[in-house]
PDB file of C-alpha atoms in Angstrom:
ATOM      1  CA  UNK S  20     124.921 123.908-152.362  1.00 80.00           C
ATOM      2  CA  UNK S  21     122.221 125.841-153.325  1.00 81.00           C
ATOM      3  CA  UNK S  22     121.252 126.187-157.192  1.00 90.00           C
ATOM      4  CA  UNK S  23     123.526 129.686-157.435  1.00 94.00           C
ATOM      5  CA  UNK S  24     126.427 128.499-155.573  1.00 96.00           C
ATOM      6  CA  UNK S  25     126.553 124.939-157.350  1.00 97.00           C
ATOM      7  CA  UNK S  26     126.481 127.712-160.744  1.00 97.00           C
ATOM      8  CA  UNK S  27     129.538 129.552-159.471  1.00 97.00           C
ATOM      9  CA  UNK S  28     131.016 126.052-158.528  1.00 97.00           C
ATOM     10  CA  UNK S  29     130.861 124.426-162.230  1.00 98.00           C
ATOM     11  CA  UNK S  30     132.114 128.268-163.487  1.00 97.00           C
ATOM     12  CA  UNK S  31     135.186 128.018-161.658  1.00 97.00           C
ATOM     13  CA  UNK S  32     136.080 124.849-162.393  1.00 97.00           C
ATOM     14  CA  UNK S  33     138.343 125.835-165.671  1.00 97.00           C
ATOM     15  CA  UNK S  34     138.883 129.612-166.287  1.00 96.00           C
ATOM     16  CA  UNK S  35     139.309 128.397-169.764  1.00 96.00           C
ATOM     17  CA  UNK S  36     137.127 126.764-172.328  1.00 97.00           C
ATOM     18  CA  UNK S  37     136.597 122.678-172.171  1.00 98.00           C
ATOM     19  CA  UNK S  38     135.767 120.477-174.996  1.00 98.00           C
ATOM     20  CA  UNK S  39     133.176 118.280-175.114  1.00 98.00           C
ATOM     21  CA  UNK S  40     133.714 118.108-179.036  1.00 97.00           C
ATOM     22  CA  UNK S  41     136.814 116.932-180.939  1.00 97.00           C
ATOM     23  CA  UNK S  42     139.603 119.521-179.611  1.00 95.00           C
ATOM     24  CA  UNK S  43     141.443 120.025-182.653  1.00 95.00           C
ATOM     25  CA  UNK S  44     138.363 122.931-183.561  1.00 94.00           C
ATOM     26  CA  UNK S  45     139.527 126.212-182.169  1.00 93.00           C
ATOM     27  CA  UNK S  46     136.496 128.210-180.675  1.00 92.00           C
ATOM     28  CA  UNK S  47     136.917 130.870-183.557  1.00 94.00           C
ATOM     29  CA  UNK S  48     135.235 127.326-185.481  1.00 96.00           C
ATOM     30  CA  UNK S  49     131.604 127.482-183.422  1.00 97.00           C
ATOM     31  CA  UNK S  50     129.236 129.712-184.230  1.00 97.00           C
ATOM     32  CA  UNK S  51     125.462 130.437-182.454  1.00 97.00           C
ATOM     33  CA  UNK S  52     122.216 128.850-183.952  1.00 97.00           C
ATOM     34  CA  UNK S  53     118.487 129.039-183.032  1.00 96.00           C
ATOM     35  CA  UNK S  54     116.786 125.969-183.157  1.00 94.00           C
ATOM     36  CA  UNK S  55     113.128 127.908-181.970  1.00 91.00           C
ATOM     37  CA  UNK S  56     110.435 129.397-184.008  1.00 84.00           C
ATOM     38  CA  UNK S  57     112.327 132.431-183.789  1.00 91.00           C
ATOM     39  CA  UNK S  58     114.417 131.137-186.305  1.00 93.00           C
ATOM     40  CA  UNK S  59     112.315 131.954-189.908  1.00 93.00           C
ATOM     41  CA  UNK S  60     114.905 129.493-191.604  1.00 94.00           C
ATOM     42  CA  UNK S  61     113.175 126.592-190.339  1.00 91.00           C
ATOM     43  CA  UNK S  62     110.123 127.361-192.122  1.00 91.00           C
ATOM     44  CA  UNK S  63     111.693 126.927-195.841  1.00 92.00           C
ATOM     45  CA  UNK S  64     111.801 123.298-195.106  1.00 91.00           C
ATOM     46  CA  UNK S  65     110.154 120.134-193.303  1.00 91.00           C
ATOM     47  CA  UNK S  66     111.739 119.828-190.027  1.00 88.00           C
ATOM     48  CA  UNK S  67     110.127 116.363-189.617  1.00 88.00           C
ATOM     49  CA  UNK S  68     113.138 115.243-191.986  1.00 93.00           C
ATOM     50  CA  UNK S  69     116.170 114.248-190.448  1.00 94.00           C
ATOM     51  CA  UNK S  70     117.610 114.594-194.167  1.00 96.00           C
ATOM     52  CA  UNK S  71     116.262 118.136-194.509  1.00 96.00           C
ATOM     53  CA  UNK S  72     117.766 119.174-191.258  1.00 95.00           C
ATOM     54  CA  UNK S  73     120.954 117.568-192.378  1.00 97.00           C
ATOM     55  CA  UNK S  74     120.762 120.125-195.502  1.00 97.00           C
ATOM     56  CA  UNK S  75     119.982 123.071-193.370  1.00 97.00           C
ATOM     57  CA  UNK S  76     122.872 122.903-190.675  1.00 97.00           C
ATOM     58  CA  UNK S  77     125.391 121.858-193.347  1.00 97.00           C
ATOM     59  CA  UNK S  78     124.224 124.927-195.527  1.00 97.00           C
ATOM     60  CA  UNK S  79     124.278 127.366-192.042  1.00 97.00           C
ATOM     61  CA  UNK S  80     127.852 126.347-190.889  1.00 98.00           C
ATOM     62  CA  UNK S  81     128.920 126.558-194.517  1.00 97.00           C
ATOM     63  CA  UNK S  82     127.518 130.422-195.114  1.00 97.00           C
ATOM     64  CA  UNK S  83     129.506 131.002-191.660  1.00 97.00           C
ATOM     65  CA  UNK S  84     132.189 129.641-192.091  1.00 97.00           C
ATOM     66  CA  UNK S  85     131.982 127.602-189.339  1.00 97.00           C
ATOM     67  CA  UNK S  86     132.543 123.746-187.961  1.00 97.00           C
ATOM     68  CA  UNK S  87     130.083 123.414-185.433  1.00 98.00           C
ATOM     69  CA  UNK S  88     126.694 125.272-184.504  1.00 98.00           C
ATOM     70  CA  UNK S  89     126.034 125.491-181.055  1.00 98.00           C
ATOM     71  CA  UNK S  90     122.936 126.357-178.655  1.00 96.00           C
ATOM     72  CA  UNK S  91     119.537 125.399-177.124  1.00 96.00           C
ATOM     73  CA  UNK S  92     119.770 125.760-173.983  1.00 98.00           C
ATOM     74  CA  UNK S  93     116.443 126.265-171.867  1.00 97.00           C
ATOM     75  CA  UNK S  94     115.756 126.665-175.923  1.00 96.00           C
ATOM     76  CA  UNK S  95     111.679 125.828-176.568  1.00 93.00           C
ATOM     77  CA  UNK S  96     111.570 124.397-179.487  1.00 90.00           C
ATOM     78  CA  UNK S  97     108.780 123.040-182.010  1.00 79.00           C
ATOM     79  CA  UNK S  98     110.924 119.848-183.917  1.00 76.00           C
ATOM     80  CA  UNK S  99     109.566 117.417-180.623  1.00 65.00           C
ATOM     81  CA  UNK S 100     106.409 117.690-181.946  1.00 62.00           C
ATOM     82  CA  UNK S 101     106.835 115.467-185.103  1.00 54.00           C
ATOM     83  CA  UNK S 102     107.113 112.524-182.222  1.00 52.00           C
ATOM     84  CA  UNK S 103     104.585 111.377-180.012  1.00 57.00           C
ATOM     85  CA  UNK S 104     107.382 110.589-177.119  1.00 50.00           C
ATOM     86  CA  UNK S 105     106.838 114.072-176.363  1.00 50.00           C
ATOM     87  CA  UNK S 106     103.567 114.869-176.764  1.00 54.00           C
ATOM     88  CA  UNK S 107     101.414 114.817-173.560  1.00 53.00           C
ATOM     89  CA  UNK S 108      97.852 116.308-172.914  1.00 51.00           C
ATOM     90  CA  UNK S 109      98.150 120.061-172.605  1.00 52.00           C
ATOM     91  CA  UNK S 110     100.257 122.432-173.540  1.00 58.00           C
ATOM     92  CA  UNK S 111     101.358 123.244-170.132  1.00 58.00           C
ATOM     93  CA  UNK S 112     102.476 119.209-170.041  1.00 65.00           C
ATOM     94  CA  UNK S 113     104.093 119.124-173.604  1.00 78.00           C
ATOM     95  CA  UNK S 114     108.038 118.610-173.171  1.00 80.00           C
ATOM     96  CA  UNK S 115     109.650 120.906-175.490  1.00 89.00           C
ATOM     97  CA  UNK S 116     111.883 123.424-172.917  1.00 94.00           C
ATOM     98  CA  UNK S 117     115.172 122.054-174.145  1.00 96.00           C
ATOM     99  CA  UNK S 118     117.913 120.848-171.316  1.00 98.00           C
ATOM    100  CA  UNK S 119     121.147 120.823-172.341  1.00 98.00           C
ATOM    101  CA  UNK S 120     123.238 122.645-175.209  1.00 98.00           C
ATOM    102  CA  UNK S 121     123.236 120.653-178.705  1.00 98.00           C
ATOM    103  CA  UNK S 122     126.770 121.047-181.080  1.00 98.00           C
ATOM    104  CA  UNK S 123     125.887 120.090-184.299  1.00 98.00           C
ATOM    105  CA  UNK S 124     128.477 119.146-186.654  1.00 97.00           C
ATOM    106  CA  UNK S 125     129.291 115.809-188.756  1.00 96.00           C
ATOM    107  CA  UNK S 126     128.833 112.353-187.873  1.00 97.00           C
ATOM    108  CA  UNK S 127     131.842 110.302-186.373  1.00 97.00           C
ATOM    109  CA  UNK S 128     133.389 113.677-184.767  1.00 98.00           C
ATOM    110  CA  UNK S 129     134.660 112.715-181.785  1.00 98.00           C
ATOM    111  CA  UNK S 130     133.162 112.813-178.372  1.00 98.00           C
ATOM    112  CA  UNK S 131     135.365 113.879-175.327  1.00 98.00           C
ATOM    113  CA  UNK S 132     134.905 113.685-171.765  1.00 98.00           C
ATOM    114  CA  UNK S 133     134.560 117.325-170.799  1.00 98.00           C
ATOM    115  CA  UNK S 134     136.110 116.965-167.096  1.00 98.00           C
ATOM    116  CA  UNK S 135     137.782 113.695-165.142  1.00 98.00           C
ATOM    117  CA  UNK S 136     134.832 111.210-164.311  1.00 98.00           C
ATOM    118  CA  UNK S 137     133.728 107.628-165.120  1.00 98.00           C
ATOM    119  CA  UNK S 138     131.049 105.819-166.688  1.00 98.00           C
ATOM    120  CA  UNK S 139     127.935 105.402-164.589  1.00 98.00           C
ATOM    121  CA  UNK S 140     125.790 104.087-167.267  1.00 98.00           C
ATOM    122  CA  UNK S 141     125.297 103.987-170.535  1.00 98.00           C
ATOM    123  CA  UNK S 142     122.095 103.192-172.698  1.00 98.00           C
ATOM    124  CA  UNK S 143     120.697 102.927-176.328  1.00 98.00           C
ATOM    125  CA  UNK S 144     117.577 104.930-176.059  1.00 97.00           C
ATOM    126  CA  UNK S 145     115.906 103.711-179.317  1.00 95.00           C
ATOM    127  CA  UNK S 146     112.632 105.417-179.317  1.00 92.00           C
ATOM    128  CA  UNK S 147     111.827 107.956-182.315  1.00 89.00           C
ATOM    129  CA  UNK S 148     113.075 111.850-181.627  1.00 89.00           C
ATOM    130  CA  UNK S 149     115.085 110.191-178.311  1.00 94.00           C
ATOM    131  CA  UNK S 150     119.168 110.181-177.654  1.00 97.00           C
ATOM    132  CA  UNK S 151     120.211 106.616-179.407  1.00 98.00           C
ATOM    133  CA  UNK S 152     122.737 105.784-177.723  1.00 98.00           C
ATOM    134  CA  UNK S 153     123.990 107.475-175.011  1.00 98.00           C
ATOM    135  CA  UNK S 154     126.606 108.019-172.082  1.00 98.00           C
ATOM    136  CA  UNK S 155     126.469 109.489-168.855  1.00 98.00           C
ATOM    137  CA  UNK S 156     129.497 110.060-166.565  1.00 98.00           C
ATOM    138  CA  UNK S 157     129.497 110.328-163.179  1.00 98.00           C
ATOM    139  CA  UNK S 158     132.410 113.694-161.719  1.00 98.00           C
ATOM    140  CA  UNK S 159     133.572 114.335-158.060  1.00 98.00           C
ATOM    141  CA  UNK S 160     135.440 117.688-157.836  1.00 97.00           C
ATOM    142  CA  UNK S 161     136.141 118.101-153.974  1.00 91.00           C
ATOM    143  CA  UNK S 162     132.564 117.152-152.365  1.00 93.00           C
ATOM    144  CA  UNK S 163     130.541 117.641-155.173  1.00 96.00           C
ATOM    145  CA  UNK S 164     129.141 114.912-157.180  1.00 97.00           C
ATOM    146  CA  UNK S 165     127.433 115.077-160.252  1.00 98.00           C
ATOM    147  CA  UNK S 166     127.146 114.160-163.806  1.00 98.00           C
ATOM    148  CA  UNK S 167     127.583 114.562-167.607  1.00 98.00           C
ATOM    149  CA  UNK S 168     125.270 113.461-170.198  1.00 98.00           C
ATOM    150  CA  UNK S 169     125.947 112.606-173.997  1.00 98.00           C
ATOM    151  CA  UNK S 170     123.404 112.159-175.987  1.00 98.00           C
ATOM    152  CA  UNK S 171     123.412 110.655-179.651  1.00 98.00           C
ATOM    153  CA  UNK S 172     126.411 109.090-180.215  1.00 98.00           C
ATOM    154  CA  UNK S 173     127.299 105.764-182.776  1.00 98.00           C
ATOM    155  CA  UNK S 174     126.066 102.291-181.792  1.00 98.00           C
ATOM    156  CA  UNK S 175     130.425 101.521-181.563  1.00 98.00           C
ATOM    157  CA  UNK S 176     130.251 104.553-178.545  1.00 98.00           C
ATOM    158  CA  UNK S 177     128.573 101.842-176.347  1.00 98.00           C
ATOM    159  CA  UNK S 178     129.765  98.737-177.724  1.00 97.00           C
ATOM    160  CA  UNK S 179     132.816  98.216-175.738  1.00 95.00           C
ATOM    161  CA  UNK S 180     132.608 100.473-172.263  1.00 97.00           C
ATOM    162  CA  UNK S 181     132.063  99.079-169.164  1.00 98.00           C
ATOM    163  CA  UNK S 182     130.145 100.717-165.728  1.00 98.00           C
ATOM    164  CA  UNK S 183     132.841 102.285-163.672  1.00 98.00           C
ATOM    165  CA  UNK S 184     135.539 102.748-166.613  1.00 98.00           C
ATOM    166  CA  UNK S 185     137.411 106.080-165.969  1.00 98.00           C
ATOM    167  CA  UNK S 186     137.878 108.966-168.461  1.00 98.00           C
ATOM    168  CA  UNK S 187     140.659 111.403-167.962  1.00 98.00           C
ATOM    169  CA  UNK S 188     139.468 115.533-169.087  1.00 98.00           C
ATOM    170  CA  UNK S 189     139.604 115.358-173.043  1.00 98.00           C
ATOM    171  CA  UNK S 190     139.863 111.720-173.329  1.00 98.00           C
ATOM    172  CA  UNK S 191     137.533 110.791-176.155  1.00 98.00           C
ATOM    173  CA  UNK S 192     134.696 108.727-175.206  1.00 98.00           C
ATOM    174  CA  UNK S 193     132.786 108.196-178.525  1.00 98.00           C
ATOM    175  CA  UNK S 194     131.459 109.582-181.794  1.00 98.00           C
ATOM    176  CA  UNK S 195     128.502 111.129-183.180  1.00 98.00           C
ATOM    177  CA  UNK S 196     125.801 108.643-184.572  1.00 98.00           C
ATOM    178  CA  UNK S 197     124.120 109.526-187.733  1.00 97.00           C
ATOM    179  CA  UNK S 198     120.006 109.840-188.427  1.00 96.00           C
ATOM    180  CA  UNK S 199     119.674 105.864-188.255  1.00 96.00           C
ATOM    181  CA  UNK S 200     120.746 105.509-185.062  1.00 97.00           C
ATOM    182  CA  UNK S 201     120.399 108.794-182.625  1.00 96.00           C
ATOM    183  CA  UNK S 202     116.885 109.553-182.849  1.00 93.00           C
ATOM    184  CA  UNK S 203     116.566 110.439-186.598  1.00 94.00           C
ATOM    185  CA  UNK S 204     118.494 113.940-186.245  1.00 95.00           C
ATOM    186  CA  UNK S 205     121.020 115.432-188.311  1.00 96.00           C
ATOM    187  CA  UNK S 206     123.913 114.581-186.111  1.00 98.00           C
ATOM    188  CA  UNK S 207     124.790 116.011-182.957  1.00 98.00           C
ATOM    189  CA  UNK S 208     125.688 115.765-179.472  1.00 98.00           C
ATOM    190  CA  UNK S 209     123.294 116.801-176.818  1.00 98.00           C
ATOM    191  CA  UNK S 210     125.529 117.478-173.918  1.00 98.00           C
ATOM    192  CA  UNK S 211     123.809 118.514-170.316  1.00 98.00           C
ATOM    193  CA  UNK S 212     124.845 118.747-166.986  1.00 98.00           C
ATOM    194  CA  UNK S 213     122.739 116.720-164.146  1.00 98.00           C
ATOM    195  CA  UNK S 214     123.073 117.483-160.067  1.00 98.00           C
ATOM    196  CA  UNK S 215     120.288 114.278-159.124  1.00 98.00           C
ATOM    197  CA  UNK S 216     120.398 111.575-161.194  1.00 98.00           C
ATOM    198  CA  UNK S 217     117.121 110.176-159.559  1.00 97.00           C
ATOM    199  CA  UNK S 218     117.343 106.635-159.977  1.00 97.00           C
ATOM    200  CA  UNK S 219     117.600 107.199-163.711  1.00 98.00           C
ATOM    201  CA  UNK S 220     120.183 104.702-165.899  1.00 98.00           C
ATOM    202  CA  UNK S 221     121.573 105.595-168.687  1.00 98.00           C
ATOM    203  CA  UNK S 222     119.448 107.782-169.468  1.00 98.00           C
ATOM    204  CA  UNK S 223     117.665 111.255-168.586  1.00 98.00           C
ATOM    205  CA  UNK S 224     115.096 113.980-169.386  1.00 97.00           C
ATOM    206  CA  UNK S 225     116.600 116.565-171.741  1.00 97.00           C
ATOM    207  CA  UNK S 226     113.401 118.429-172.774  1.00 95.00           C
ATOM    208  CA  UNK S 227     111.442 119.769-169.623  1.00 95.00           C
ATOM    209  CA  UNK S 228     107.457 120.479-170.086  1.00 92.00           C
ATOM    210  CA  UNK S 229     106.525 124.250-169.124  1.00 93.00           C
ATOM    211  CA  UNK S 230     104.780 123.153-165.804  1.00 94.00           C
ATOM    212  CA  UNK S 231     108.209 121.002-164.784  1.00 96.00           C
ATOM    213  CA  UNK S 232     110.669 123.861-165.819  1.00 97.00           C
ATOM    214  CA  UNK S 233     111.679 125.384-162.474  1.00 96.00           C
ATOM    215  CA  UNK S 234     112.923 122.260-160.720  1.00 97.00           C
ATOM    216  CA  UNK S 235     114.927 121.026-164.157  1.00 98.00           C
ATOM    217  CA  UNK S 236     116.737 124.419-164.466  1.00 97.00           C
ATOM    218  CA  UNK S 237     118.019 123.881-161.206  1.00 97.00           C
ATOM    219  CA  UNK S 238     118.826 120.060-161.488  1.00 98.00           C
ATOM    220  CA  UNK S 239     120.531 120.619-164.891  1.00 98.00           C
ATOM    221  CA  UNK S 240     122.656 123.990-165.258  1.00 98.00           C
ATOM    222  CA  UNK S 241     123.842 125.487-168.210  1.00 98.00           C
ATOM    223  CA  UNK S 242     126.243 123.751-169.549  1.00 98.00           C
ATOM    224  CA  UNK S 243     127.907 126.559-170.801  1.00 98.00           C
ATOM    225  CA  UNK S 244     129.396 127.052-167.578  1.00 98.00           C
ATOM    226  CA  UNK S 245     131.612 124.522-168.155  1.00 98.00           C
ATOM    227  CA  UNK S 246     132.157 125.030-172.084  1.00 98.00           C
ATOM    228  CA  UNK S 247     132.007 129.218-172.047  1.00 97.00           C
ATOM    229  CA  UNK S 248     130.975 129.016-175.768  1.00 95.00           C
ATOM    230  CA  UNK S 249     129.182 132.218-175.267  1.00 78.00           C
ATOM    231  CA  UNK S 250     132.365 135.014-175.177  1.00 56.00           C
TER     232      UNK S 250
END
């Protein structure tokens, strides 16, 4: 399929909503946030602080009377520069075009598997400003393959799964890690949505550089298509 039709495909899965994140918060509970330099919020505090950034989302979903804040996707973003995992040479080569869609909300909320798949791999991706531990799940819908990713979860997500376990649509998987295991964020789930895999384990880019952006929009759609967060 090409890039468009493969779009259409994931839209048309489920006319309705799916959760990635526990289901027992109605959609009338999410509400929109900027995690960019558009966003002047994030300039009354030190976003190098996974404790700060703890303070700021819990103050934003408070003041809108909300559960979860949502967004970021194709999102460029300035936080990735407080780690040198994603710092390259230029600016051009500096990974900070964000992949998937982030849903920020407290630690332990349950993860759930947004569509029927099984575990492909799983990881603990340990390095500063990276995913902790992680999931990815690997969905055939008639001919198409592809996969789910989901990013910062607890250590206990990954303690007892096996490769090739199954996970029914809505079946939780995990739970959200705090700051001292998933990267050093204020926790979240970073979910995205992969076509090609390529050879990768556990794992996968979810920031693209500028010069790299036109092949990963294609590889990794929004995956809003799936969760139609956006009414």
């Amino acid at each position: 399929m090409y890039s468009e039709e493969f779009n259409q495909f994931l839209n048309e899965i489920s006319k309705e909503p799916l959760h990635v994140i526990d289901a027992t918060n109605s959609l009338e509970s999410y509400f929109p946030i900027l995690i960019s330099s558009k966003n002047k919020d994030l300039q009354s505090f030190d976003i190098s602080s996974s404790a700060a950034w703890e303070i700021y989302i819990n103050s934003f979903l408070n003041k809108h009377k909300a559960k979860i804040a949502f967004g970021g996707y194709l999102e460029k973003r300035n936080i990735y520069d407080r780690s040198d995992y994603f710092k390259n040479i230029s600016e051009n080569e500096k990974r900070n075009i964000h992949l998937g869609i982030d849903l920020w909300c407290c630690e332990k909320t349950k993860v759930l598997a947004v569509l029927d798949g099984e575990v492909h791999s799983f990881k603990n991706n340990n390095n500063f400003g990276d995913y902790g531990p992680t999931i990815l799940l690997k969905h055939q819908i008639k001919k198409e393959i592809f996969y789910t990713l989901y990013g910062h979860l607890s250590l206990k997500s990954i303690e007892s799964i096996k490769i090739g376990d199954t996970f029914l649509k809505g079946n939780s998987i995990g739970f959200l890690g705090d700051s001292s295991v998933n990267g050093d964020y204020a926790p979240h789930l970073h979910f995205q949505i992969i076509r090609d895999l390529q050879d990768n384990f556990g794992d996968y880019p979810g920031v693209s550089s500028k010069e790299n952006i036109a092949f990963y929009k294609k590889n990794c759609p929004n995956p809003n298509l799936l969760l139609k967060l956006v009414r």
